[in-house]
XYZ file of N, CA and C in Angstrom:
747
model
N 172.241 84.838 25.481
C 172.659 86.099 26.157
C 173.905 85.777 26.979
N 174.946 86.593 26.704
C 176.233 86.383 27.426
C 176.153 87.116 28.825
N 176.856 86.556 29.757
C 176.947 87.093 31.107
C 178.324 87.691 31.320
N 178.360 88.946 31.699
C 179.654 89.565 31.950
C 180.055 89.387 33.381
N 181.211 88.752 33.621
C 181.676 88.550 34.990
C 182.694 89.624 35.264
N 182.419 90.383 36.236
C 183.314 91.516 36.639
C 184.485 90.999 37.432
N 185.637 91.588 37.281
C 186.830 91.196 38.107
C 186.443 91.499 39.593
N 186.955 90.725 40.493
C 186.703 90.935 41.914
C 187.424 92.128 42.425
N 186.655 93.023 43.158
C 187.267 94.222 43.699
C 188.113 93.799 44.921
N 189.325 94.361 44.974
C 190.254 94.001 46.066
C 190.157 95.060 47.147
N 190.740 94.706 48.315
C 190.818 95.628 49.438
C 191.701 96.764 49.125
N 192.675 96.559 48.206
C 193.589 97.584 47.845
C 192.859 98.756 47.099
N 191.882 98.340 46.259
C 191.100 99.366 45.553
C 190.250 100.112 46.457
N 189.691 99.450 47.466
C 188.813 100.208 48.459
C 189.691 101.198 49.258
N 190.909 100.726 49.607
C 191.837 101.637 50.309
C 192.208 102.852 49.517
N 192.454 102.676 48.202
C 192.798 103.788 47.299
C 191.578 104.751 47.178
N 190.388 104.192 47.047
C 189.173 104.997 46.825
C 188.827 105.762 48.164
N 189.174 105.276 49.251
C 188.800 105.947 50.514
C 189.930 106.731 51.097
N 191.148 106.548 50.550
C 192.304 107.334 50.974
C 192.892 106.930 52.256
N 192.785 105.617 52.533
C 193.337 105.107 53.818
C 194.209 103.859 53.542
N 194.871 103.306 54.525
C 195.705 102.133 54.354
C 194.781 100.914 54.318
N 195.316 99.820 53.726
C 194.540 98.593 53.664
C 194.188 98.042 55.025
N 195.097 98.177 55.957
C 194.827 97.692 57.302
C 193.627 98.488 57.902
N 193.553 99.755 57.590
C 192.442 100.545 58.099
C 191.119 100.061 57.466
N 191.115 99.731 56.218
C 189.917 99.211 55.523
C 189.473 97.945 56.236
N 190.362 97.019 56.505
C 190.043 95.776 57.198
C 189.440 96.017 58.540
N 190.000 96.943 59.278
C 189.493 97.283 60.680
C 188.181 97.987 60.567
N 188.011 98.861 59.584
C 186.690 99.584 59.444
C 185.583 98.609 59.096
N 185.806 97.743 58.139
C 184.844 96.788 57.710
C 184.511 95.747 58.758
N 185.460 95.508 59.609
C 185.270 94.538 60.749
C 184.553 95.196 61.902
N 184.344 96.525 61.842
C 183.646 97.210 62.890
C 184.497 97.542 64.092
N 185.764 97.646 63.958
C 186.621 97.920 65.107
C 186.251 99.331 65.700
N 186.166 99.389 66.969
C 185.728 100.582 67.685
C 186.751 101.693 67.546
N 188.038 101.349 67.442
C 189.078 102.424 67.417
C 189.276 103.118 66.031
N 188.480 102.737 65.062
C 188.512 103.432 63.793
C 187.545 104.641 63.877
N 188.052 105.815 63.519
C 187.169 107.035 63.676
C 185.865 106.910 62.851
N 184.730 107.353 63.359
C 183.484 107.197 62.728
C 183.485 107.721 61.269
N 184.092 108.915 61.050
C 184.041 109.494 59.729
C 184.904 108.598 58.765
N 186.016 107.990 59.230
C 186.833 107.169 58.398
C 186.029 105.892 58.030
N 185.385 105.347 59.065
C 184.612 104.152 58.858
C 183.484 104.369 57.829
N 182.835 105.508 57.928
C 181.778 105.824 56.964
C 182.347 105.921 55.522
N 183.509 106.540 55.405
C 184.079 106.737 54.094
C 184.492 105.410 53.546
N 185.011 104.509 54.298
C 185.506 103.174 53.809
C 184.244 102.372 53.388
N 183.210 102.373 54.188
C 181.976 101.582 53.893
C 181.365 102.107 52.610
N 181.321 103.413 52.449
C 180.697 104.010 51.225
C 181.547 103.642 50.002
N 182.847 103.613 50.145
C 183.761 103.247 48.990
C 183.573 101.796 48.635
N 183.503 100.909 49.681
C 183.333 99.464 49.451
C 182.020 99.239 48.735
N 180.932 99.900 49.188
C 179.595 99.745 48.602
C 179.626 100.244 47.142
N 180.252 101.350 46.903
C 180.246 101.905 45.530
C 181.073 100.984 44.586
N 182.104 100.376 45.056
C 182.926 99.580 44.183
C 182.406 98.097 44.096
N 181.530 97.787 44.962
C 180.980 96.425 44.984
C 181.926 95.450 45.651
N 182.640 95.915 46.672
C 183.553 95.034 47.323
C 182.870 94.071 48.255
N 183.258 92.819 48.188
C 182.756 91.804 49.155
C 183.864 91.064 49.881
N 183.875 91.124 51.177
C 184.981 90.523 51.875
C 184.937 89.010 51.649
N 186.126 88.488 51.568
C 186.261 87.005 51.439
C 185.759 86.305 52.730
N 184.851 85.337 52.544
C 184.357 84.633 53.707
C 185.434 83.815 54.414
N 186.383 83.332 53.560
C 187.509 82.595 54.114
C 188.369 83.458 55.008
N 188.746 84.644 54.455
C 189.519 85.573 55.301
C 188.793 85.969 56.514
N 187.514 86.260 56.347
C 186.762 86.666 57.582
C 186.671 85.519 58.541
N 186.598 84.309 58.059
C 186.577 83.177 58.962
C 187.840 82.993 59.699
N 188.941 83.159 58.987
C 190.255 83.013 59.650
C 190.416 84.097 60.744
N 189.893 85.322 60.498
C 190.003 86.406 61.442
C 189.188 86.114 62.713
N 187.981 85.650 62.486
C 187.058 85.472 63.630
C 186.918 83.959 64.069
N 187.708 83.074 63.376
C 187.722 81.671 63.678
C 186.320 81.059 63.496
N 185.624 81.492 62.396
C 184.320 81.009 61.996
C 184.369 80.805 60.498
N 183.571 79.841 60.000
C 183.485 79.660 58.568
C 182.076 79.935 58.079
N 181.144 80.183 58.965
C 179.713 80.425 58.592
C 179.186 79.299 57.708
N 179.574 78.107 58.052
C 179.109 76.922 57.285
C 178.842 75.760 58.221
N 177.770 75.019 57.902
C 177.427 73.857 58.691
C 177.273 72.676 57.695
N 177.820 71.501 58.074
C 177.709 70.326 57.222
C 176.550 69.474 57.598
N 175.928 68.874 56.622
C 174.777 67.928 56.850
C 175.013 66.698 56.053
N 175.095 65.556 56.806
C 175.278 64.288 56.209
C 173.907 63.530 56.116
N 173.435 63.239 54.932
C 172.228 62.514 54.680
C 172.480 61.118 54.249
N 171.619 60.172 54.709
C 171.814 58.802 54.195
C 171.392 58.625 52.810
N 170.263 59.263 52.415
C 169.797 59.087 51.038
C 168.943 60.330 50.709
N 169.503 61.156 49.845
C 168.819 62.397 49.532
C 167.508 62.195 48.784
N 167.284 61.031 48.175
C 166.102 60.732 47.477
C 164.990 60.242 48.397
N 165.275 59.974 49.670
C 164.257 59.519 50.624
C 163.304 60.700 50.898
N 161.982 60.448 50.716
C 160.958 61.576 50.906
C 160.971 62.100 52.281
N 161.617 61.394 53.223
C 161.649 61.915 54.548
C 162.475 63.152 54.755
N 163.551 63.287 53.894
C 164.581 64.300 54.050
C 164.317 65.678 53.462
N 163.658 65.831 52.327
C 163.612 67.185 51.715
C 163.062 68.247 52.656
N 161.979 67.993 53.357
C 161.433 69.128 54.203
C 162.388 69.382 55.392
N 163.098 68.331 55.849
C 164.044 68.606 56.892
C 165.235 69.472 56.397
N 165.717 69.148 55.267
C 166.828 69.913 54.670
C 166.433 71.311 54.416
N 165.190 71.518 53.921
C 164.648 72.886 53.707
C 164.558 73.677 54.984
N 164.068 73.030 56.041
C 164.003 73.700 57.342
C 165.349 74.070 57.902
N 166.294 73.204 57.785
C 167.671 73.496 58.267
C 168.225 74.638 57.431
N 168.088 74.588 56.168
C 168.675 75.585 55.257
C 168.011 76.978 55.547
N 166.737 77.030 55.691
C 165.997 78.261 55.953
C 166.561 78.928 57.217
N 166.682 78.089 58.252
C 167.180 78.689 59.508
C 168.601 79.143 59.445
N 169.445 78.333 58.870
C 170.830 78.788 58.735
C 171.010 80.016 57.884
N 170.240 80.079 56.782
C 170.286 81.254 55.847
C 169.841 82.452 56.619
N 168.863 82.369 57.443
C 168.415 83.526 58.213
C 169.401 84.080 59.098
N 170.381 83.258 59.448
C 171.462 83.672 60.345
C 172.811 83.761 59.628
N 172.746 83.915 58.343
C 173.908 84.092 57.404
C 174.903 82.967 57.475
N 174.366 81.741 57.665
C 175.234 80.532 57.538
C 174.971 79.797 56.257
N 175.949 79.069 55.732
C 175.767 78.272 54.530
C 175.597 76.824 54.991
N 174.877 76.031 54.129
C 174.667 74.650 54.447
C 175.372 73.811 53.380
N 176.182 72.875 53.753
C 176.844 71.950 52.828
C 176.261 70.561 53.011
N 175.622 70.006 51.996
C 174.890 68.770 52.073
C 175.736 67.660 51.443
N 175.851 66.504 52.118
C 176.626 65.403 51.539
C 175.660 64.132 51.685
N 175.611 63.369 50.539
C 174.753 62.194 50.492
C 175.652 60.961 50.666
N 175.401 60.123 51.602
C 176.290 59.004 51.888
C 175.860 57.681 51.319
N 174.623 57.550 50.900
C 174.041 56.317 50.363
C 174.164 55.154 51.396
N 174.125 55.478 52.653
C 174.231 54.493 53.770
C 175.589 53.735 53.763
N 176.561 54.321 53.113
C 177.890 53.640 53.048
C 178.847 54.263 54.085
N 179.355 53.383 54.980
C 180.209 53.855 55.994
C 181.535 54.466 55.432
N 182.089 53.895 54.336
C 183.285 54.487 53.807
C 183.020 55.898 53.233
N 181.867 56.057 52.596
C 181.535 57.342 52.013
C 181.298 58.353 53.096
N 180.649 57.902 54.218
C 180.367 58.835 55.301
C 181.676 59.271 55.938
N 182.586 58.339 56.191
C 183.879 58.649 56.778
C 184.674 59.656 55.886
N 184.651 59.438 54.550
C 185.390 60.352 53.640
C 184.742 61.711 53.659
N 183.429 61.794 53.698
C 182.792 63.123 53.726
C 183.095 63.887 55.116
N 183.055 63.101 56.177
C 183.373 63.655 57.482
C 184.791 64.272 57.502
N 185.737 63.502 56.936
C 187.106 63.990 56.843
C 187.192 65.312 56.053
N 186.455 65.341 54.972
C 186.512 66.505 54.113
C 185.881 67.645 54.855
N 184.754 67.479 55.551
C 184.074 68.570 56.266
C 184.937 69.046 57.385
N 185.613 68.123 58.086
C 186.454 68.553 59.195
C 187.639 69.367 58.701
N 188.124 68.967 57.553
C 189.280 69.725 57.008
C 188.878 71.134 56.695
N 187.629 71.420 56.422
C 187.095 72.743 56.126
C 186.816 73.554 57.405
N 187.009 72.911 58.543
C 186.781 73.557 59.823
C 185.453 74.210 59.934
N 184.380 73.465 59.614
C 182.998 73.916 59.693
C 182.669 74.316 61.127
N 181.633 75.140 61.248
C 181.196 75.557 62.575
C 180.379 74.500 63.271
N 179.883 73.503 62.539
C 179.142 72.384 63.143
C 178.652 71.363 62.128
N 178.209 70.252 62.644
C 177.832 69.114 61.764
C 176.431 68.616 62.249
N 175.593 68.184 61.274
C 174.344 67.511 61.518
C 174.429 66.180 60.842
N 174.280 65.146 61.679
C 174.485 63.761 61.187
C 173.116 63.114 61.126
N 172.587 62.994 59.860
C 171.334 62.294 59.585
C 171.619 61.078 58.755
N 172.838 60.521 58.913
C 173.239 59.382 58.113
C 173.947 58.284 58.920
N 174.424 58.689 60.081
C 175.437 57.916 60.837
C 174.795 56.667 61.440
N 175.486 55.593 61.218
C 175.121 54.263 61.787
C 175.243 54.329 63.315
N 174.436 53.465 64.056
C 174.399 53.544 65.469
C 175.747 53.083 66.128
N 176.592 52.439 65.294
C 177.933 51.973 65.841
C 179.108 52.724 65.232
N 178.805 53.893 64.727
C 179.859 54.649 63.965
C 181.006 55.026 64.875
N 182.276 54.707 64.473
C 183.426 55.126 65.237
C 183.672 56.595 65.017
N 183.216 57.201 63.929
C 183.441 58.563 63.615
C 182.768 59.440 64.708
N 181.623 59.020 65.167
C 180.937 59.794 66.257
C 181.837 59.912 67.501
N 182.449 58.823 67.808
C 183.406 58.781 68.982
C 184.534 59.792 68.794
N 185.088 59.794 67.551
C 186.188 60.691 67.250
C 185.711 62.138 67.298
N 184.521 62.443 66.823
C 184.011 63.829 66.830
C 183.903 64.283 68.273
N 183.418 63.399 69.183
C 183.389 63.750 70.625
C 184.721 64.037 71.183
N 185.685 63.216 70.812
C 187.071 63.353 71.401
C 187.673 64.662 70.919
N 187.364 65.016 69.724
C 187.953 66.293 69.117
C 187.218 67.521 69.559
N 186.106 67.394 70.164
C 185.318 68.505 70.572
C 184.573 69.249 69.436
N 184.341 68.500 68.374
C 183.629 69.088 67.199
C 182.162 69.215 67.510
N 181.578 70.420 67.338
C 180.079 70.576 67.613
C 179.306 69.722 66.551
N 178.442 68.864 67.092
C 177.551 68.132 66.161
C 176.277 67.695 66.861
N 175.307 67.369 66.035
C 174.048 66.816 66.591
C 173.600 65.716 65.707
N 173.063 64.606 66.302
C 172.588 63.459 65.529
C 171.160 63.684 65.299
N 170.670 63.406 64.076
C 169.332 63.663 63.669
C 168.633 62.307 63.337
N 167.644 61.983 64.125
C 166.787 60.809 63.925
C 167.460 59.453 64.177
N 168.721 59.513 64.539
C 169.479 58.243 64.933
C 170.280 58.541 66.151
N 170.349 57.577 67.012
C 171.212 57.689 68.259
C 172.389 56.771 68.060
N 173.465 57.064 68.811
C 174.594 56.196 68.858
C 174.346 55.223 70.011
N 174.699 53.941 69.767
C 174.353 52.845 70.700
C 175.232 52.904 71.986
N 176.410 53.568 71.944
C 177.318 53.438 73.076
C 177.671 54.780 73.781
N 177.332 55.927 73.110
C 177.661 57.169 73.718
C 176.474 58.103 73.633
N 176.336 59.028 74.602
C 175.272 60.015 74.597
C 175.718 61.202 73.860
N 174.842 61.696 72.940
C 175.159 62.851 72.109
C 173.972 63.767 72.079
N 174.196 64.978 71.588
C 172.986 65.857 71.285
C 172.212 65.144 70.207
N 170.878 65.185 70.365
C 170.047 64.371 69.441
C 168.708 65.123 69.233
N 168.290 65.056 67.953
C 166.981 65.628 67.564
C 166.234 64.508 66.809
N 165.082 64.112 67.264
C 164.382 63.106 66.535
C 162.899 62.994 67.016
N 162.280 61.942 66.597
C 160.884 61.777 66.933
C 160.750 60.653 67.950
N 159.485 60.549 68.438
C 159.205 59.454 69.360
C 158.831 58.198 68.538
N 159.847 57.462 68.137
C 159.656 56.345 67.242
C 158.751 55.250 67.863
N 159.088 54.904 69.116
C 158.251 53.908 69.758
C 156.816 54.309 69.999
N 156.638 55.522 70.509
C 155.305 56.069 70.707
C 154.516 56.183 69.498
N 155.082 56.559 68.392
C 154.407 56.731 67.117
C 153.883 55.372 66.619
N 154.684 54.373 66.698
C 154.245 53.017 66.256
C 153.192 52.450 67.197
N 153.403 52.694 68.525
C 152.333 52.186 69.450
C 150.956 52.821 69.143
N 151.018 54.119 68.851
C 149.720 54.823 68.521
C 149.119 54.264 67.218
N 150.027 53.930 66.282
C 149.514 53.363 65.032
C 148.844 51.969 65.233
N 149.512 51.131 66.049
C 148.948 49.835 66.352
C 147.643 50.008 67.057
N 147.563 50.918 68.046
C 146.331 51.100 68.762
C 145.167 51.507 67.792
N 145.463 52.379 66.851
C 144.476 52.787 65.915
C 144.041 51.587 65.000
N 144.920 50.769 64.622
C 144.532 49.638 63.773
C 143.746 48.668 64.506
N 144.226 48.482 65.810
C 143.402 47.535 66.723
C 142.004 48.050 66.897
N 141.802 49.336 67.056
C 140.487 49.869 67.177
C 139.598 49.692 65.995
N 140.261 49.596 64.829
C 139.527 49.386 63.597
C 139.198 47.879 63.356
N 139.692 47.059 64.290
C 139.357 45.626 64.187
C 140.472 44.730 63.653
N 141.584 45.303 63.314
C 142.688 44.517 62.756
C 143.406 43.688 63.827
N 143.727 42.459 63.576
C 144.427 41.661 64.570
C 145.714 41.087 64.007
N 145.877 40.896 62.754
C 147.071 40.471 62.130
C 147.750 41.621 61.505
N 148.752 42.170 62.151
C 149.401 43.427 61.711
C 150.859 43.160 61.394
N 151.203 43.309 60.117
C 152.625 43.045 59.767
C 153.517 44.246 59.913
N 154.815 44.028 59.840
C 155.817 45.106 60.132
C 157.003 44.905 59.211
N 157.343 45.942 58.435
C 158.580 45.931 57.641
C 159.589 46.752 58.396
N 160.677 46.076 58.869
C 161.701 46.704 59.671
C 162.576 47.554 58.727
N 163.218 48.607 59.413
C 164.110 49.405 58.673
C 165.541 48.844 58.721
N 166.526 49.648 58.339
C 167.871 49.115 58.245
C 168.354 48.615 59.654
N 169.180 47.542 59.578
C 169.617 46.921 60.825
C 170.517 47.778 61.703
N 171.195 48.771 61.029
C 172.154 49.658 61.747
C 171.451 50.951 62.174
N 170.136 51.042 62.068
C 169.441 52.272 62.389
C 168.811 52.166 63.773
N 169.153 53.081 64.707
C 168.526 53.095 66.016
C 167.040 53.432 65.927
N 166.672 54.307 64.940
C 165.303 54.707 64.744
C 164.478 53.487 64.278
N 164.996 52.654 63.469
C 164.289 51.459 62.998
C 164.127 50.433 64.182
N 165.094 50.335 64.968
C 165.016 49.478 66.151
C 163.934 49.968 67.129
N 163.939 51.264 67.351
C 162.945 51.839 68.291
C 161.508 51.621 67.727
N 161.344 51.748 66.462
C 160.026 51.498 65.869
C 159.580 50.057 66.042
N 160.508 49.133 65.870
C 160.194 47.735 65.976
C 159.894 47.393 67.447
N 160.600 48.017 68.372
C 160.260 47.788 69.788
C 158.885 48.300 70.099
N 158.493 49.429 69.509
C 157.126 49.904 69.692
C 156.117 48.998 69.149
N 156.406 48.385 68.044
C 155.507 47.413 67.416
C 155.298 46.187 68.315
N 156.441 45.661 68.753
C 156.308 44.485 69.647
C 155.583 44.773 70.957
N 155.966 45.832 71.599
C 155.342 46.189 72.886
C 153.842 46.457 72.698
N 153.407 47.112 71.651
C 151.990 47.385 71.391
C 151.251 46.110 71.078
N 151.803 45.296 70.291
C 151.150 43.975 69.976
C 150.925 43.183 71.197
N 151.928 43.108 72.061
C 151.805 42.279 73.352
C 150.770 42.930 74.214
N 150.754 44.298 74.267
C 149.805 45.012 75.132
C 148.372 44.713 74.766
N 148.104 44.450 73.513
C 146.770 44.068 73.004
C 146.521 42.566 72.985
N 147.514 41.792 73.458
C 147.371 40.366 73.474
C 147.546 39.703 72.085
N 148.214 40.370 71.227
C 148.413 39.929 69.835
C 149.810 39.266 69.740
N 149.886 38.183 68.997
C 151.147 37.541 68.826
C 152.041 38.250 67.748
N 153.328 38.213 67.918
C 154.262 38.758 66.918
C 154.835 37.556 66.196
N 154.344 37.246 65.015
C 154.760 36.073 64.305
C 155.864 36.419 63.303
N 156.794 35.520 63.133
C 157.933 35.767 62.252
C 157.526 36.015 60.819
N 156.404 35.367 60.381
C 156.044 35.475 58.998
C 155.405 36.906 58.754
N 155.053 37.559 59.842
C 154.476 38.911 59.670
C 155.490 40.039 59.871
N 156.764 39.627 59.974
C 157.807 40.637 60.198
C 158.879 40.349 59.120
N 159.323 41.345 58.424
C 160.394 41.206 57.422
C 161.340 42.401 57.431
N 162.489 42.207 56.905
C 163.522 43.263 56.908
C 163.410 44.120 55.669
N 163.693 45.403 55.896
C 163.674 46.371 54.738
C 164.867 47.334 54.914
N 165.011 48.218 53.924
C 166.039 49.205 54.026
C 165.654 50.534 53.457
N 164.373 50.783 53.386
C 163.759 52.067 52.941
C 163.828 52.203 51.411
N 164.329 51.212 50.648
C 164.433 51.368 49.237
C 163.178 50.745 48.617
N 162.898 51.144 47.344
C 161.765 50.563 46.575
C 161.976 49.069 46.439
N 163.211 48.625 46.179
C 163.432 47.152 46.045
C 163.085 46.442 47.269
N 163.480 46.933 48.440
C 163.171 46.242 49.663
C 161.636 46.234 49.958
N 161.007 47.260 49.519
C 159.491 47.242 49.650
C 158.875 46.166 48.805
N 159.466 46.021 47.561
C 158.926 44.973 46.688
C 159.215 43.622 47.244
N 160.426 43.418 47.853
C 160.702 42.087 48.489
C 159.800 41.830 49.631
N 159.489 42.883 50.429
C 158.666 42.703 51.579
C 157.234 42.286 51.085
N 156.748 42.884 50.060
C 155.413 42.587 49.577
C 155.368 41.073 49.104
N 156.509 40.703 48.459
C 156.591 39.268 48.062
C 156.595 38.366 49.256
N 157.277 38.730 50.302
C 157.359 37.973 51.491
C 155.945 37.718 52.045
N 155.151 38.830 52.179
C 153.848 38.664 52.758
C 152.905 37.819 51.831
N 153.076 37.947 50.483
C 152.286 37.144 49.609
C 152.637 35.686 49.784
N 153.913 35.327 50.040
C 154.282 33.940 50.213
C 153.837 33.416 51.538
N 153.515 34.291 52.420
C 153.129 33.832 53.783
C 151.838 33.187 53.777
N 151.008 33.342 52.777
C 149.714 32.683 52.732
C 148.621 33.473 53.399
N 148.634 33.490 54.700
C 147.599 34.287 55.411
C 148.215 35.653 55.612
N 147.684 36.609 54.813
C 148.198 37.948 54.853
C 147.842 38.678 56.077
N 148.740 39.566 56.564
C 148.418 40.413 57.694
C 147.371 41.438 57.289
N 146.585 41.925 58.144
C 145.558 42.878 57.842
C 146.143 44.164 57.379
N 147.245 44.625 57.972
C 147.822 45.872 57.582
C 149.382 45.661 57.555
N 150.013 46.274 56.573
C 151.483 46.181 56.496
C 152.026 47.562 56.736
N 152.984 47.731 57.677
C 153.569 49.061 57.972
C 154.901 49.236 57.257
């Protein structure tokens, strides 16, 4: 089945259909108070009849808004992110904003390139769910006054708007639960070395283990990066350790 794509209706056609100047059409559709009510009604009805849709770019230039927010993700295939992206998109859509999602693969060069691209588009804001804790780009965003919020990761040297979870508290509660079940050798797979969230979780693990009088042994801790391959390597590490920890996190 073929799809017929209709030519875009221009503001000139709306002006001709409503019998006013193009400048009057722009003012009427923008809701300017000094356009007479009967003229505004006539313009709106003509625009609706013709299927006219104002350019979001032109509207953005007029009001200095783009109605778009950029979201940088570290790994779009990570099961942690889909529900978060959906929640962000639902909220923005309800307020007539668009969401632009960029996947960085934990690469600083890719993240920097995407940030430059998004800044060139003059978006209304950025959500950073990918940024390393030592990212120079965050410092530049602050200097430029770009609205942004860091998601699930903090910057190690500057204070920013941040949305995340209680990483330390969550891990401490987990250790307490395992301890109550009788487990005493509890292993830990660390997250990426440049992730503040991963470091907070590891701090929670160490503090909880010490609170229960349990030792934190090197053989029960290994590095990961949230990938399947690193999980496989971590499993191999624990198998080589000989005396397996009771639970691996």
